[in-house]
Amino acid sequence: MDETNQSISEVFCPELLANGQCKYDIGDPDVDNIFKEYYSKLLEDDTLAESYRHLKDYYNYSKGIPQNILAISCPKLLANGQCAYDIGDKGPAGGVVFYVTDDGEHGFEMAPENQFTYTPWVIDKSKLWGCDGVMVPGTGDLGVGKGRSHTQAILDNCEAPEGAILLAQMAHDYTLNGYSDWFIPSLGELLLMRTNLYVDRDYDFESRLLVSSSEDRFYHAENMKSSLAGEGSADDFIDPIEPFRGVWRVKFYFKDRSDIRKITRAASKEWGLSMRVIREF
């Protein structure tokens, strides 16, 4: 096994350039043919799946494919040659998988640590959600699949005061193992993190509350449930008395499932917001 791994690294990437691409000289081995030869051998033995992953990484480097599509973790291989994950697995970028579809080929992973953790009872306005008291277009929906567009909407519409930074900018700037496509989860995505990891698997989150990218525009719990279910426009449920007053957070300190209002809490956009970013794979 050691000899195989050594030959793979030597053959497929003789010299790594500063831009992350491999450099080859005339006379270097034919990468395509060597890859096919190793691939056919590795598929004969399931115990070599991890070696196959490394081999595929080198092959992708040699073909000029960006590093951020390479999986650093591949628990199992599907028949189509793609990696598959279960909830709780280390994800493609090294995060923690909390939701999967398509037999584990696709889903969401969260970063393994917070990008910001606020100190209780300390008003720290250096890390802000942004646009306090103002509606941010496109951030009112609560459902799964909205976090990425919410984060971009915040970046497009909000500015941080001098000496502060937006949480959305921190999410945008975050990189883990070469992956830089992270975003703040929507309320629906944050609730999946809570249910699938904290409630069902006793995952130890470092914060009692985590912020979402979904604005708090709701006056009645039933309207909130309707929006989470994708029924109607978020604008149909705007609080007529005090709209856009904050953002939704999710509680990670008790395991009640019964009432959406018991496990969520509205918060100011200006302070007290711990954040953990996610990405889709």
Short mmCIF file of C-alpha atoms in Angstrom, two decimals:
data_model
loop_
_atom_site.label_atom_id
_atom_site.label_comp_id
_atom_site.label_asym_id
_atom_site.label_seq_id
_atom_site.Cartn_x
_atom_site.Cartn_y
_atom_site.Cartn_z
CA MET A 1 0.00 0.00 0.00
CA ASP A 2 2.78 2.43 0.86
CA GLU A 3 4.52 1.76 -2.43
CA THR A 4 1.27 2.33 -4.32
CA ASN A 5 0.61 5.65 -2.63
CA GLN A 6 4.17 6.78 -3.19
CA SER A 7 4.07 5.95 -6.89
CA ILE A 8 0.76 7.75 -7.27
CA SER A 9 2.11 10.98 -5.78
CA GLU A 10 5.31 10.82 -7.76
CA VAL A 11 3.66 10.01 -11.09
CA PHE A 12 0.65 12.28 -11.03
CA CYS A 13 2.13 15.47 -9.66
CA PRO A 14 5.88 15.68 -10.26
CA GLU A 15 5.98 19.36 -9.28
CA LEU A 16 3.28 21.53 -7.67
CA LEU A 17 3.21 25.15 -8.84
CA ALA A 18 2.30 28.14 -6.66
CA ASN A 19 -1.15 28.34 -8.32
CA GLY A 20 -1.97 24.81 -7.12
CA GLN A 21 -1.56 23.17 -10.54
CA CYS A 22 0.87 20.39 -11.42
CA LYS A 23 3.84 20.94 -13.73
CA TYR A 24 4.92 18.29 -16.25
CA ASP A 25 7.88 17.93 -18.57
CA ILE A 26 8.26 16.13 -21.90
CA GLY A 27 8.68 12.46 -21.19
CA ASP A 28 6.48 12.38 -18.08
CA PRO A 29 4.09 9.38 -17.97
CA ASP A 30 0.70 9.52 -19.69
CA VAL A 31 -1.56 10.60 -16.84
CA ASP A 32 -4.81 9.36 -18.41
CA ASN A 33 -3.58 5.83 -19.08
CA ILE A 34 -1.91 5.48 -15.69
CA PHE A 35 -5.06 6.71 -13.94
CA LYS A 36 -7.20 4.17 -15.79
CA GLU A 37 -4.80 1.35 -14.88
CA TYR A 38 -4.78 2.21 -11.16
CA TYR A 39 -8.53 2.85 -11.19
CA SER A 40 -9.34 -0.61 -12.52
CA LYS A 41 -7.11 -2.23 -9.89
CA LEU A 42 -8.46 -0.19 -7.00
CA LEU A 43 -12.07 -1.01 -7.83
CA GLU A 44 -11.29 -4.71 -7.38
CA ASP A 45 -10.62 -4.19 -3.67
CA ASP A 46 -13.00 -2.12 -1.50
CA THR A 47 -10.29 -1.65 1.12
CA LEU A 48 -8.47 0.57 -1.35
CA ALA A 49 -11.25 3.15 -1.53
CA GLU A 50 -9.17 5.66 0.42
CA SER A 51 -6.25 5.20 -1.98
CA TYR A 52 -8.65 5.71 -4.86
CA ARG A 53 -9.68 9.03 -3.34
CA HIS A 54 -6.07 10.21 -3.22
CA LEU A 55 -5.53 8.95 -6.75
CA LYS A 56 -8.57 10.83 -8.00
CA ASP A 57 -7.30 14.00 -6.31
CA TYR A 58 -3.98 13.79 -8.12
CA TYR A 59 -5.76 13.10 -11.38
CA ASN A 60 -7.97 16.16 -10.94
CA TYR A 61 -4.93 18.30 -10.20
CA SER A 62 -3.29 17.10 -13.38
CA LYS A 63 -6.39 17.94 -15.45
CA GLY A 64 -6.55 21.47 -14.06
CA ILE A 65 -9.77 20.95 -12.07
CA PRO A 66 -10.04 23.47 -9.17
CA GLN A 67 -9.04 22.07 -5.80
CA ASN A 68 -12.30 23.07 -4.17
CA ILE A 69 -14.24 20.28 -5.89
CA LEU A 70 -12.01 17.58 -4.38
CA ALA A 71 -13.34 15.65 -1.39
CA ILE A 72 -10.96 15.36 1.55
CA SER A 73 -13.30 12.73 3.04
CA CYS A 74 -14.98 9.89 1.15
CA PRO A 75 -16.64 7.41 3.56
CA LYS A 76 -18.08 5.26 0.76
CA LEU A 77 -18.26 5.15 -3.01
CA LEU A 78 -21.46 4.94 -5.03
CA ALA A 79 -21.74 2.92 -8.22
CA ASN A 80 -21.33 6.14 -10.23
CA GLY A 81 -17.91 6.73 -8.66
CA GLN A 82 -19.09 9.62 -6.45
CA CYS A 83 -18.62 9.83 -2.69
CA ALA A 84 -21.58 9.26 -0.38
CA TYR A 85 -22.09 10.53 3.16
CA ASP A 86 -24.30 9.90 6.17
CA ILE A 87 -25.41 12.44 8.76
CA GLY A 88 -22.58 12.92 11.23
CA ASP A 89 -19.82 12.01 8.75
CA LYS A 90 -16.91 14.29 7.97
CA GLY A 91 -18.01 16.08 4.81
CA PRO A 92 -16.21 16.73 1.52
CA ALA A 93 -14.62 19.89 2.91
CA GLY A 94 -13.91 18.47 6.35
CA GLY A 95 -17.03 19.81 8.04
CA VAL A 96 -19.84 17.81 9.68
CA VAL A 97 -22.63 16.48 7.45
CA PHE A 98 -26.09 17.29 8.82
CA TYR A 99 -28.39 16.61 5.88
CA VAL A 100 -28.19 14.33 2.83
CA THR A 101 -30.13 13.58 -0.35
CA ASP A 102 -29.62 11.29 -3.35
CA ASP A 103 -28.32 8.34 -1.27
CA GLY A 104 -25.79 10.59 0.42
CA GLU A 105 -24.22 12.04 -2.72
CA HIS A 106 -25.54 15.55 -1.98
CA GLY A 107 -26.46 17.50 1.11
CA PHE A 108 -25.16 20.06 3.60
CA GLU A 109 -22.16 20.16 5.91
CA MET A 110 -21.42 22.68 8.64
CA ALA A 111 -18.02 24.03 9.60
CA PRO A 112 -16.42 22.14 12.51
CA GLU A 113 -16.26 25.30 14.64
CA ASN A 114 -17.98 28.66 15.02
CA GLN A 115 -16.73 31.57 12.95
CA PHE A 116 -17.80 33.90 15.73
CA THR A 117 -18.91 33.24 19.31
CA TYR A 118 -20.25 36.12 21.33
CA THR A 119 -19.55 36.51 25.03
CA PRO A 120 -22.79 36.54 27.07
CA TRP A 121 -23.74 39.89 28.59
CA VAL A 122 -21.05 41.68 26.59
CA ILE A 123 -22.31 44.08 23.93
CA ASP A 124 -19.84 43.59 21.09
CA LYS A 125 -20.88 45.47 17.95
CA SER A 126 -17.80 44.58 15.93
CA LYS A 127 -19.57 41.59 14.31
CA LEU A 128 -22.96 42.51 12.85
CA TRP A 129 -25.70 40.88 10.81
CA GLY A 130 -26.24 44.27 9.11
CA CYS A 131 -29.05 46.56 7.94
CA ASP A 132 -30.55 47.06 11.38
CA GLY A 133 -34.18 48.18 11.13
CA VAL A 134 -34.19 47.81 7.35
CA MET A 135 -35.62 45.00 5.26
CA VAL A 136 -33.00 43.19 3.18
CA PRO A 137 -34.63 42.03 -0.07
CA GLY A 138 -34.59 38.26 -0.40
CA THR A 139 -33.89 37.33 3.23
CA GLY A 140 -37.41 36.78 4.53
CA ASP A 141 -37.85 33.15 3.49
CA LEU A 142 -37.09 30.56 6.14
CA GLY A 143 -36.86 27.30 4.24
CA VAL A 144 -34.05 24.92 3.35
CA GLY A 145 -32.02 26.03 0.36
CA LYS A 146 -32.25 29.76 1.08
CA GLY A 147 -29.08 30.40 3.10
CA ARG A 148 -26.76 30.96 0.17
CA SER A 149 -28.98 33.57 -1.49
CA HIS A 150 -29.68 35.23 1.87
CA THR A 151 -25.96 35.62 2.55
CA GLN A 152 -25.37 37.14 -0.87
CA ALA A 153 -28.32 39.50 -0.40
CA ILE A 154 -26.82 40.76 2.86
CA LEU A 155 -23.48 41.37 1.13
CA ASP A 156 -25.22 43.20 -1.71
CA ASN A 157 -27.39 45.44 0.47
CA CYS A 158 -25.66 46.04 3.80
CA GLU A 159 -22.53 47.89 4.87
CA ALA A 160 -20.66 47.55 8.12
CA PRO A 161 -19.72 50.72 10.01
CA GLU A 162 -16.06 51.53 10.44
CA GLY A 163 -14.34 49.08 12.74
CA ALA A 164 -16.98 46.37 12.27
CA ILE A 165 -17.54 43.49 9.87
CA LEU A 166 -20.68 41.79 8.60
CA LEU A 167 -21.22 38.16 9.54
CA ALA A 168 -22.00 37.57 5.87
CA GLN A 169 -18.55 38.87 4.96
CA MET A 170 -16.98 36.54 7.51
CA ALA A 171 -18.88 33.65 5.94
CA HIS A 172 -17.80 34.75 2.47
CA ASP A 173 -14.15 34.94 3.58
CA TYR A 174 -14.12 31.59 5.40
CA THR A 175 -12.03 28.80 3.83
CA LEU A 176 -11.59 25.22 4.99
CA ASN A 177 -9.32 22.77 3.17
CA GLY A 178 -9.53 24.82 0.00
CA TYR A 179 -13.32 25.20 0.07
CA SER A 180 -14.58 28.79 0.11
CA ASP A 181 -18.29 28.41 -0.77
CA TRP A 182 -19.68 28.79 2.76
CA PHE A 183 -22.72 30.80 3.83
CA ILE A 184 -24.92 31.59 6.84
CA PRO A 185 -27.69 28.99 7.15
CA SER A 186 -31.33 29.94 6.77
CA LEU A 187 -33.62 29.21 9.71
CA GLY A 188 -34.75 25.97 8.05
CA GLU A 189 -31.16 24.84 7.54
CA LEU A 190 -30.27 25.76 11.11
CA LEU A 191 -33.22 23.72 12.38
CA LEU A 192 -31.90 20.71 10.42
CA MET A 193 -28.55 21.14 12.19
CA ARG A 194 -30.35 21.22 15.52
CA THR A 195 -32.58 18.18 14.88
CA ASN A 196 -30.16 15.91 13.04
CA LEU A 197 -27.02 16.59 15.07
CA TYR A 198 -27.92 18.09 18.45
CA VAL A 199 -31.25 16.36 19.18
CA ASP A 200 -30.72 13.01 17.44
CA ARG A 201 -26.96 12.55 17.87
CA ASP A 202 -26.02 14.61 20.96
CA TYR A 203 -23.53 16.66 18.96
CA ASP A 204 -21.87 19.14 21.31
CA PHE A 205 -22.33 22.64 19.91
CA GLU A 206 -20.15 25.27 21.56
CA SER A 207 -22.95 27.88 21.55
CA ARG A 208 -26.38 27.87 23.13
CA LEU A 209 -27.75 30.00 20.29
CA LEU A 210 -26.73 30.24 16.63
CA VAL A 211 -27.87 32.92 14.20
CA SER A 212 -29.55 32.32 10.85
CA SER A 213 -29.56 34.41 7.68
CA SER A 214 -33.38 34.70 7.85
CA GLU A 215 -34.95 37.97 8.94
CA ASP A 216 -37.66 37.95 11.61
CA ARG A 217 -40.76 39.31 9.87
CA PHE A 218 -43.41 37.17 11.52
CA TYR A 219 -46.20 38.08 13.88
CA HIS A 220 -47.94 34.73 14.35
CA ALA A 221 -46.40 31.28 14.86
CA GLU A 222 -48.74 29.78 12.25
CA ASN A 223 -47.44 32.22 9.65
CA MET A 224 -43.90 31.20 10.56
CA LYS A 225 -44.76 27.52 10.07
CA SER A 226 -46.33 28.32 6.70
CA SER A 227 -43.18 30.05 5.52
CA LEU A 228 -40.98 27.17 6.67
CA ALA A 229 -43.21 24.86 4.65
CA GLY A 230 -42.82 27.07 1.59
CA GLU A 231 -46.47 28.12 1.57
CA GLY A 232 -46.91 31.67 0.29
CA SER A 233 -44.52 34.59 0.07
CA ALA A 234 -42.58 35.78 3.09
CA ASP A 235 -44.00 39.25 2.46
CA ASP A 236 -47.48 37.87 3.24
CA PHE A 237 -46.46 37.34 6.85
CA ILE A 238 -44.73 40.63 7.71
CA ASP A 239 -45.35 41.86 11.24
CA PRO A 240 -47.56 44.95 10.72
CA ILE A 241 -46.45 46.55 13.99
CA GLU A 242 -42.69 46.08 14.16
CA PRO A 243 -41.31 44.71 10.88
CA PHE A 244 -37.66 43.82 10.26
CA ARG A 245 -36.82 44.09 13.94
CA GLY A 246 -34.26 41.31 13.93
CA VAL A 247 -33.14 37.90 12.79
CA TRP A 248 -33.91 34.35 13.82
CA ARG A 249 -31.67 32.32 16.09
CA VAL A 250 -32.03 28.65 17.07
CA LYS A 251 -31.56 27.28 20.58
CA PHE A 252 -29.09 24.45 21.20
CA TYR A 253 -29.55 23.98 24.91
CA PHE A 254 -32.67 21.80 25.25
CA LYS A 255 -34.18 19.15 23.03
CA ASP A 256 -37.86 20.07 22.83
CA ARG A 257 -39.37 19.44 19.38
CA SER A 258 -42.96 20.41 20.02
CA ASP A 259 -43.20 24.13 19.32
CA ILE A 260 -41.26 26.13 16.76
CA ARG A 261 -41.47 29.19 19.00
CA LYS A 262 -39.81 27.33 21.90
CA ILE A 263 -36.70 26.43 19.94
CA THR A 264 -36.26 29.73 18.08
CA ARG A 265 -35.68 33.26 19.25
CA ALA A 266 -35.63 36.61 17.50
CA ALA A 267 -32.52 38.69 18.04
CA SER A 268 -31.14 42.11 17.33
CA LYS A 269 -29.11 42.45 14.15
CA GLU A 270 -26.48 44.43 16.04
CA TRP A 271 -24.96 42.12 18.67
CA GLY A 272 -25.10 38.79 20.51
CA LEU A 273 -24.96 36.63 17.38
CA SER A 274 -22.84 33.49 17.33
CA MET A 275 -22.42 32.04 13.84
CA ARG A 276 -21.50 28.73 12.25
CA VAL A 277 -21.42 28.59 8.47
CA ILE A 278 -22.49 25.77 6.17
CA ARG A 279 -21.99 24.69 2.55
CA GLU A 280 -23.88 22.56 0.07
CA PHE A 281 -22.30 19.60 -1.72
#
